[in-house]
mmCIF file of N, CA and C in Angstrom:
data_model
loop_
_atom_site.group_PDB
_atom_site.id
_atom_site.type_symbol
_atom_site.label_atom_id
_atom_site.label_comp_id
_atom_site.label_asym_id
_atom_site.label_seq_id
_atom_site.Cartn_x
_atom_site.Cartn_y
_atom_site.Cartn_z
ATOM 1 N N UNK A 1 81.331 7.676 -4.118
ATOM 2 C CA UNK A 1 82.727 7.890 -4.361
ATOM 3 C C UNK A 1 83.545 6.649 -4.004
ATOM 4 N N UNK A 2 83.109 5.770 -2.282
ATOM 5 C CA UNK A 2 83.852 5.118 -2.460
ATOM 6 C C UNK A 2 83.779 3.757 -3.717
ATOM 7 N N UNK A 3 82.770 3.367 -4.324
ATOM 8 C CA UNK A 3 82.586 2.652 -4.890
ATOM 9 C C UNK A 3 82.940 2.356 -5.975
ATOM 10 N N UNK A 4 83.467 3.789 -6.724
ATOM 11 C CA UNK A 4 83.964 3.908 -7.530
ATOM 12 C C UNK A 4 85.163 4.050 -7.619
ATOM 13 N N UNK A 5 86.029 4.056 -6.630
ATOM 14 C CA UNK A 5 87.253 3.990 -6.287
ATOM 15 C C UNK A 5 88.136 2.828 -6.708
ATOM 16 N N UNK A 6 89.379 2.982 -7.125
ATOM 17 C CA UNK A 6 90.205 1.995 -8.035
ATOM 18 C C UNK A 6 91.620 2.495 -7.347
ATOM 19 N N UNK A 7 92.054 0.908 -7.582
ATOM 20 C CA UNK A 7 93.432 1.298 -7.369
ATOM 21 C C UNK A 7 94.259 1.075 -8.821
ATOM 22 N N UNK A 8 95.634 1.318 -9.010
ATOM 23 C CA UNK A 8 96.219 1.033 -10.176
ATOM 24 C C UNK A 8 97.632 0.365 -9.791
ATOM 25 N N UNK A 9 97.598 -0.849 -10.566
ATOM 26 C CA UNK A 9 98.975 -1.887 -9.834
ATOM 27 C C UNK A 9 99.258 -2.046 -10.941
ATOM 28 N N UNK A 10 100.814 -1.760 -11.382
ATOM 29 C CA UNK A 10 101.742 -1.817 -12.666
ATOM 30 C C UNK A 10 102.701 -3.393 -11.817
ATOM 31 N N UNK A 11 102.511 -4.102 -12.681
ATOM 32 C CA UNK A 11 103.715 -5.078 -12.350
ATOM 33 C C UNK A 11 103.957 -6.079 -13.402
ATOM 34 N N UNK A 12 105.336 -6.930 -13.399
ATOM 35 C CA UNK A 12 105.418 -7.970 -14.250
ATOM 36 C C UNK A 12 105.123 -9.419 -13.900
ATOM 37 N N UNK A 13 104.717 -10.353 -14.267
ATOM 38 C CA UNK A 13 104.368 -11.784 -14.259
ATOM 39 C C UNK A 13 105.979 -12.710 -13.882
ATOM 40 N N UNK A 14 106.646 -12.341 -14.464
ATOM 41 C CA UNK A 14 108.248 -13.246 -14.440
ATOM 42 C C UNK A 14 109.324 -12.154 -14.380
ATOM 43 N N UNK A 15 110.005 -11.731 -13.846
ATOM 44 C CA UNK A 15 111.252 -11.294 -14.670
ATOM 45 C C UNK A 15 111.999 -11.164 -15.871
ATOM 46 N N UNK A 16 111.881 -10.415 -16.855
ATOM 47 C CA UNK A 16 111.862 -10.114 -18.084
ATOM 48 C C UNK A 16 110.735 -9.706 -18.694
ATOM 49 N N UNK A 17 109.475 -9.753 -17.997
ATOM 50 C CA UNK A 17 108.183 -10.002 -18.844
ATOM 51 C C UNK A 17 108.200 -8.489 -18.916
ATOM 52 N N UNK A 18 107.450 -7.873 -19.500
ATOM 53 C CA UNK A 18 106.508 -6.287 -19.544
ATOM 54 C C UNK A 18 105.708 -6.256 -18.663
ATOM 55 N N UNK A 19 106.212 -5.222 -18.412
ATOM 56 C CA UNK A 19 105.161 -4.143 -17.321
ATOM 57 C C UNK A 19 103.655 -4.472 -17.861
ATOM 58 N N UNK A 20 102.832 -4.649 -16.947
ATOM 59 C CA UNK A 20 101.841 -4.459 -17.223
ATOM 60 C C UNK A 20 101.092 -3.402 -16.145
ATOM 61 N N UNK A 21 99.758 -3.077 -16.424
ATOM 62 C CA UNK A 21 99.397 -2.027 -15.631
ATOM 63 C C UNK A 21 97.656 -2.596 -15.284
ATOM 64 N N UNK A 22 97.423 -3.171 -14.623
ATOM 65 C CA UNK A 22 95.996 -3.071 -14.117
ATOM 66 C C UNK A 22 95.460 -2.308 -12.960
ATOM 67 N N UNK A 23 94.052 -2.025 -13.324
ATOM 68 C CA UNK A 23 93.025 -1.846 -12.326
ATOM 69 C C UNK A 23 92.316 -2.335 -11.600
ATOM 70 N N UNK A 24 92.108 -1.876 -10.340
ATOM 71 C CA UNK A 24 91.202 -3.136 -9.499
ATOM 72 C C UNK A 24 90.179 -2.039 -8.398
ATOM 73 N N UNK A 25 89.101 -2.379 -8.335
ATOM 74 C CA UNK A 25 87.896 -1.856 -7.726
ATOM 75 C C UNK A 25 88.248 -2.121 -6.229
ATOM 76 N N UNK A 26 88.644 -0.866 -5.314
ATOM 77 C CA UNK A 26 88.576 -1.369 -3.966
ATOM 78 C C UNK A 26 87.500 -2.521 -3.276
ATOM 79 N N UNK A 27 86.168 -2.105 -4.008
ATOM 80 C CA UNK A 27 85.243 -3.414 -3.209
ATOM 81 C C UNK A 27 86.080 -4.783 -3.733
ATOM 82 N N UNK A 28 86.482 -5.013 -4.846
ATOM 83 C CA UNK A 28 87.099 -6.333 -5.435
ATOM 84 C C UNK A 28 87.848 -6.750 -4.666
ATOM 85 N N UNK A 29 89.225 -5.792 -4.495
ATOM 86 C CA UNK A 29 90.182 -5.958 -2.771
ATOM 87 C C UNK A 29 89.777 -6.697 -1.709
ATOM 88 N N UNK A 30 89.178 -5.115 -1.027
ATOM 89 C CA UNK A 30 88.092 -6.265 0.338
ATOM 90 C C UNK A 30 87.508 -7.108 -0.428
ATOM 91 N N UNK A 31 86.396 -7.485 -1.462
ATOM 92 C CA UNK A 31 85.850 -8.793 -0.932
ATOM 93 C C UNK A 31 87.197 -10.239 -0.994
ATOM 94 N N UNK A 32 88.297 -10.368 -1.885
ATOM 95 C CA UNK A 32 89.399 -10.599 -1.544
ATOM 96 C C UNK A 32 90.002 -10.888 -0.399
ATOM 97 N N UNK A 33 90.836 -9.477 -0.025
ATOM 98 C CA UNK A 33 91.228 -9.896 1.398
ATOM 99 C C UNK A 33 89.678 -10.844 2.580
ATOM 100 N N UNK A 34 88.522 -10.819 2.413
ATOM 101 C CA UNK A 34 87.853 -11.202 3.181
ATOM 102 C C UNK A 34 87.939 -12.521 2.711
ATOM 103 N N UNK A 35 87.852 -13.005 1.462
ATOM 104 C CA UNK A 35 88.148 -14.441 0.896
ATOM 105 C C UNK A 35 89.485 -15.240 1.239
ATOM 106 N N UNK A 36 90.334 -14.107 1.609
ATOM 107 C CA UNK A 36 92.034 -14.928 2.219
ATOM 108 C C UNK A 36 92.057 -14.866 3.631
ATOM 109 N N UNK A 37 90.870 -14.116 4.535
ATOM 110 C CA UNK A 37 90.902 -13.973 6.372
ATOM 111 C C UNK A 37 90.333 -15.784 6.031
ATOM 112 N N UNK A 38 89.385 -15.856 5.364
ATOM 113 C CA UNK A 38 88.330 -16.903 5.521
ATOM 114 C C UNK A 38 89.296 -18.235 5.317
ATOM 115 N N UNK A 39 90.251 -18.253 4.258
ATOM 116 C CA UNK A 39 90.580 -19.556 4.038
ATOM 117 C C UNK A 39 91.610 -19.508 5.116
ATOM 118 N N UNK A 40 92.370 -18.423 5.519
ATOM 119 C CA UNK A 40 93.685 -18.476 6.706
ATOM 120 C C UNK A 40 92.944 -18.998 7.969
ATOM 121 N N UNK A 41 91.899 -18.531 8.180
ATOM 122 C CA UNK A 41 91.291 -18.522 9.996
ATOM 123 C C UNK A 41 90.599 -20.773 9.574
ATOM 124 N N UNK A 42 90.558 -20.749 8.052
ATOM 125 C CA UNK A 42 89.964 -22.221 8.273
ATOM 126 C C UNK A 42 91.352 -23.222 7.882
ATOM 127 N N UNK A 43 92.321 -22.394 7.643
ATOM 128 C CA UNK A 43 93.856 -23.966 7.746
ATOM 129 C C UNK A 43 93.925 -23.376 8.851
ATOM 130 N N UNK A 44 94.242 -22.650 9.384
ATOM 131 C CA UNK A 44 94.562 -23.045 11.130
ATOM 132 C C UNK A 44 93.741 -23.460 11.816
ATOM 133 N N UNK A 45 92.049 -23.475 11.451
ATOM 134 C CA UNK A 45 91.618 -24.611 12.258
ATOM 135 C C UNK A 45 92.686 -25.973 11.860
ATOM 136 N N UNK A 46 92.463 -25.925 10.452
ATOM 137 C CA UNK A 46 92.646 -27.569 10.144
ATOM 138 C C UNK A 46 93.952 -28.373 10.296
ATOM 139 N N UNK A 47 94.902 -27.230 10.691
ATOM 140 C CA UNK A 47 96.558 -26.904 11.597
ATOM 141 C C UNK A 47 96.297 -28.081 12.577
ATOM 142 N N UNK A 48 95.321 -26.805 13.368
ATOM 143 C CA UNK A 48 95.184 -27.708 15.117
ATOM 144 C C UNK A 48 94.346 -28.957 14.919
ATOM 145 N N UNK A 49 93.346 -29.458 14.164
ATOM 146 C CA UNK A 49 92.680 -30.745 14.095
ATOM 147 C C UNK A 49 93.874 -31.681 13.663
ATOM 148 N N UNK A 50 94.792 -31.332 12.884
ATOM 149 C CA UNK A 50 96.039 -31.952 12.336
ATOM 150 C C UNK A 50 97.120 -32.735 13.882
ATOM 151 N N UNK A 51 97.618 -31.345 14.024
ATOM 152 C CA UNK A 51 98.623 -31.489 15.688
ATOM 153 C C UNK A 51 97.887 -32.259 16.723
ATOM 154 N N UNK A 52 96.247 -31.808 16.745
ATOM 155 C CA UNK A 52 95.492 -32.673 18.488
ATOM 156 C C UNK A 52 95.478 -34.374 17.478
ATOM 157 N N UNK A 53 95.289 -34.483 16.150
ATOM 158 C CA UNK A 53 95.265 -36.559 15.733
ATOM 159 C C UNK A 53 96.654 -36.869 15.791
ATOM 160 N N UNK A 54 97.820 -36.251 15.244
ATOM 161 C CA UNK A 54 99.075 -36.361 15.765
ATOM 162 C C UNK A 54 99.774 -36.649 17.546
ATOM 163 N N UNK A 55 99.487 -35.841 18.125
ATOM 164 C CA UNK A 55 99.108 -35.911 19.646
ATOM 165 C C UNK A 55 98.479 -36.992 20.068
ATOM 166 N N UNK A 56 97.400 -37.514 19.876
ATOM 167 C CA UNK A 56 96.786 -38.586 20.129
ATOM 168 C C UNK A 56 97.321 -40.002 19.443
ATOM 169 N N UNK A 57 97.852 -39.845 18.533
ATOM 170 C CA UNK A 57 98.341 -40.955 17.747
ATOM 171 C C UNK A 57 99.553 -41.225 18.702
ATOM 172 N N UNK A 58 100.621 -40.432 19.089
ATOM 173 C CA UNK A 58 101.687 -40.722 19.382
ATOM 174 C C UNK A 58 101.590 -40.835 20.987
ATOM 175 N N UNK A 59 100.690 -40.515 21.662
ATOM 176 C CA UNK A 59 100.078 -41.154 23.026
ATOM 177 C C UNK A 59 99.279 -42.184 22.681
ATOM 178 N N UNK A 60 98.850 -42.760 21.674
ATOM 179 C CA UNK A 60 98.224 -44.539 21.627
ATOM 180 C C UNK A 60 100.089 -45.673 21.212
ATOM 181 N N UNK A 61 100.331 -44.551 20.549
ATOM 182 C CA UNK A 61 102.245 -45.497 20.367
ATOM 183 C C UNK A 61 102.342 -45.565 21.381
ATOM 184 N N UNK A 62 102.634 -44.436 22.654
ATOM 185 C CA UNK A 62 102.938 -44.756 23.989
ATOM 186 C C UNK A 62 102.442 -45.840 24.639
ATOM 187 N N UNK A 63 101.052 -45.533 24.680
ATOM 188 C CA UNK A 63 100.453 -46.661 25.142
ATOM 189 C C UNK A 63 100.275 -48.182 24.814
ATOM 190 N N UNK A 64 100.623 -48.504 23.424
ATOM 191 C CA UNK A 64 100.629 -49.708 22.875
ATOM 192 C C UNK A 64 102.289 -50.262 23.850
ATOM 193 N N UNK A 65 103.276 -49.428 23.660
ATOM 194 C CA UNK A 65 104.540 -49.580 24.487
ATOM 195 C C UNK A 65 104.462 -49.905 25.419
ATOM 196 N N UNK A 66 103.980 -49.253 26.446
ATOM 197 C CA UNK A 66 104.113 -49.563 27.698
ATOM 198 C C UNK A 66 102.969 -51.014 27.844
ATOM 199 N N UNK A 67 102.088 -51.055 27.290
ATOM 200 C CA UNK A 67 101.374 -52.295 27.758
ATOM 201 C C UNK A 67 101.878 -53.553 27.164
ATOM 202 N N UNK A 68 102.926 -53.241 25.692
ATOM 203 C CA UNK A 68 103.702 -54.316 25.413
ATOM 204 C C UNK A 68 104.892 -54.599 26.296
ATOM 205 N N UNK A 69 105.544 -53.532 26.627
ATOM 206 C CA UNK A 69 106.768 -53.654 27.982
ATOM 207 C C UNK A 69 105.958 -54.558 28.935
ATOM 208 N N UNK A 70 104.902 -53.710 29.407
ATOM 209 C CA UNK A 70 104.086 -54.825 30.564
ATOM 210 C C UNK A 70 103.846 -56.067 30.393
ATOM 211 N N UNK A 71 103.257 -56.406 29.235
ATOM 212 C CA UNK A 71 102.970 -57.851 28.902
ATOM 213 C C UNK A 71 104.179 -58.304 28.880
ATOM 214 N N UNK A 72 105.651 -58.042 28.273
ATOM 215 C CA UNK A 72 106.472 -58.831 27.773
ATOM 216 C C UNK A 72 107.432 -58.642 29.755
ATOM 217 N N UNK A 73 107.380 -58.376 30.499
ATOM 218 C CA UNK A 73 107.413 -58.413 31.561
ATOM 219 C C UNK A 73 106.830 -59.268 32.020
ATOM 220 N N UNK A 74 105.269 -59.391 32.341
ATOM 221 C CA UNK A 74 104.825 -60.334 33.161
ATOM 222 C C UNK A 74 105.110 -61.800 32.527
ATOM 223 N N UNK A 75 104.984 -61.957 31.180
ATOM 224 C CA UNK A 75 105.283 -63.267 30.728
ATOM 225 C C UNK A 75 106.450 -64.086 30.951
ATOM 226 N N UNK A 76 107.627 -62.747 30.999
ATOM 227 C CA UNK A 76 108.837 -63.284 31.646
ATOM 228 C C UNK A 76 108.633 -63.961 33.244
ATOM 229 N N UNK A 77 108.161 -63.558 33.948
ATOM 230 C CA UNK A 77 107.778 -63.681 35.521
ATOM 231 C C UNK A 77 107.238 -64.743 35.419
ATOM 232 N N UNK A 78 106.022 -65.030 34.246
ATOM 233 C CA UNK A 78 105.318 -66.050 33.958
ATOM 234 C C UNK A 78 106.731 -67.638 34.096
ATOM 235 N N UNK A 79 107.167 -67.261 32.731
ATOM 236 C CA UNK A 79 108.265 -67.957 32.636
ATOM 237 C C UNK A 79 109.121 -68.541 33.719
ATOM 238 N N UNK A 80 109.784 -67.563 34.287
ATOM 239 C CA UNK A 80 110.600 -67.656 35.633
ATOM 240 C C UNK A 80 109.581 -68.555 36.738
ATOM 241 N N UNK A 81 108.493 -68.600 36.888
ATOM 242 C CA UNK A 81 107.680 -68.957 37.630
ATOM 243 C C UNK A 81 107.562 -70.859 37.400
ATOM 244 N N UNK A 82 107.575 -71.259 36.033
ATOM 245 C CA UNK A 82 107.167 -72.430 35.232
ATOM 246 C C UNK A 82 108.734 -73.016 35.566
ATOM 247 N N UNK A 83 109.452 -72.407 35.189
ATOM 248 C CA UNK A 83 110.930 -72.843 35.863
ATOM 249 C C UNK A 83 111.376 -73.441 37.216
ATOM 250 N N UNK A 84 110.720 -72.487 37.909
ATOM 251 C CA UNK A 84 110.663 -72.868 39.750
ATOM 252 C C UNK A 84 109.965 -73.829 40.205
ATOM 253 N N UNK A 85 108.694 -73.785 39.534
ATOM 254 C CA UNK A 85 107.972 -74.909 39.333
ATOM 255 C C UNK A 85 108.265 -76.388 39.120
ATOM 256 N N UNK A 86 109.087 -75.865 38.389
ATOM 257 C CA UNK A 86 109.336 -77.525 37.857
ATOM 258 C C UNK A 86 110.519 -78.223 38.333
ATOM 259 N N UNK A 87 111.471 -76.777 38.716
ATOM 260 C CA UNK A 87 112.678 -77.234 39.751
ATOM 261 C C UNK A 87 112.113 -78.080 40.845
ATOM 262 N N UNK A 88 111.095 -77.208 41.211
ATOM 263 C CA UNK A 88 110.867 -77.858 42.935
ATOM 264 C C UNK A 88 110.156 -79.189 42.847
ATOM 265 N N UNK A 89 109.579 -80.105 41.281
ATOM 266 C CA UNK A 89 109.356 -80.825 40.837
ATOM 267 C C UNK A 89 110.026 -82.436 40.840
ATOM 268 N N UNK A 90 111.262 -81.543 40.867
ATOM 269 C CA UNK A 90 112.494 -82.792 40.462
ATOM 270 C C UNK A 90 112.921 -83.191 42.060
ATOM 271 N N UNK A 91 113.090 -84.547 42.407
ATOM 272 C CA UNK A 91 113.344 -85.190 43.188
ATOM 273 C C UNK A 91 115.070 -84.552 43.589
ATOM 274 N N UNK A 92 115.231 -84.020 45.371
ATOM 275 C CA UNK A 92 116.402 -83.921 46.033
ATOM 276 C C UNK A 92 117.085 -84.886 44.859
ATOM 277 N N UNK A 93 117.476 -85.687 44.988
ATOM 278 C CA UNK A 93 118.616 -86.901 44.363
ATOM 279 C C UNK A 93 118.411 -86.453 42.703
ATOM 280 N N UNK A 94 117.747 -86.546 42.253
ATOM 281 C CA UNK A 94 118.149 -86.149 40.935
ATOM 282 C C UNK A 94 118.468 -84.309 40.063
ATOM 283 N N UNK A 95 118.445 -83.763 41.407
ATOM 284 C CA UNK A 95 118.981 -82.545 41.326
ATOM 285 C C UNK A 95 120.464 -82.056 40.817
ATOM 286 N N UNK A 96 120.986 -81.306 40.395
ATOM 287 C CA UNK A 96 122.309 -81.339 40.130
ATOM 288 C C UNK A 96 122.843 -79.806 40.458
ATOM 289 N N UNK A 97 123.554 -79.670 41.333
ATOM 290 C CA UNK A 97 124.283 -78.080 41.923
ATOM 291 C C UNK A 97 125.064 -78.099 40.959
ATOM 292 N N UNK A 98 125.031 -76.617 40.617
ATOM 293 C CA UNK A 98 126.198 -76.137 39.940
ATOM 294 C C UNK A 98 126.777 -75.244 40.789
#
């Protein structure tokens, strides 16, 4: 009985179109709905594989940042350093105070 069981779905394609009226075999349904659990349960894997390379991408931006802040920091220090250097270079007498 159940196998032979049908449902009957009257509907139109567009707005304006004709009614139409089909039949559909409950097993056809389920195996269906089991064909739409399958593709839903595999984009939300492919959701979260999406969000965790996103996530990771935008913590390597972070990180490219901060180690460019760092570098462009120490080079300054670097700098400032080559300066002092070369101040303490120059002879008392040819020094000039501002």
């Amino acid at each position: 009985m159940f196998s032979n069981s049908c449902i009957k779905l009257t509907m139109r394609s567009q707005v304006g179109d004709p009614m139409v009226t089909s039949y559909y075999s409950i097993n056809s349904i389920i195996a269906l709905q089991m064909q739409i659990n399958s593709i839903s349960a595999e984009l939300g894997s492919e959701r979260r594989k999406l969000q965790n390379i996103l996530k990771s991408h935008q913590e390597q931006e972070n990180e490219i940042r901060r180690l460019k802040s760092k570098s462009d920091t120490k080079r300054q220090g670097i700098h400032y350093e080559r300066l002092s250097r070369s101040a303490a270079q120059i002879p008392p007498s040819d020094r000039v105070s501002i």
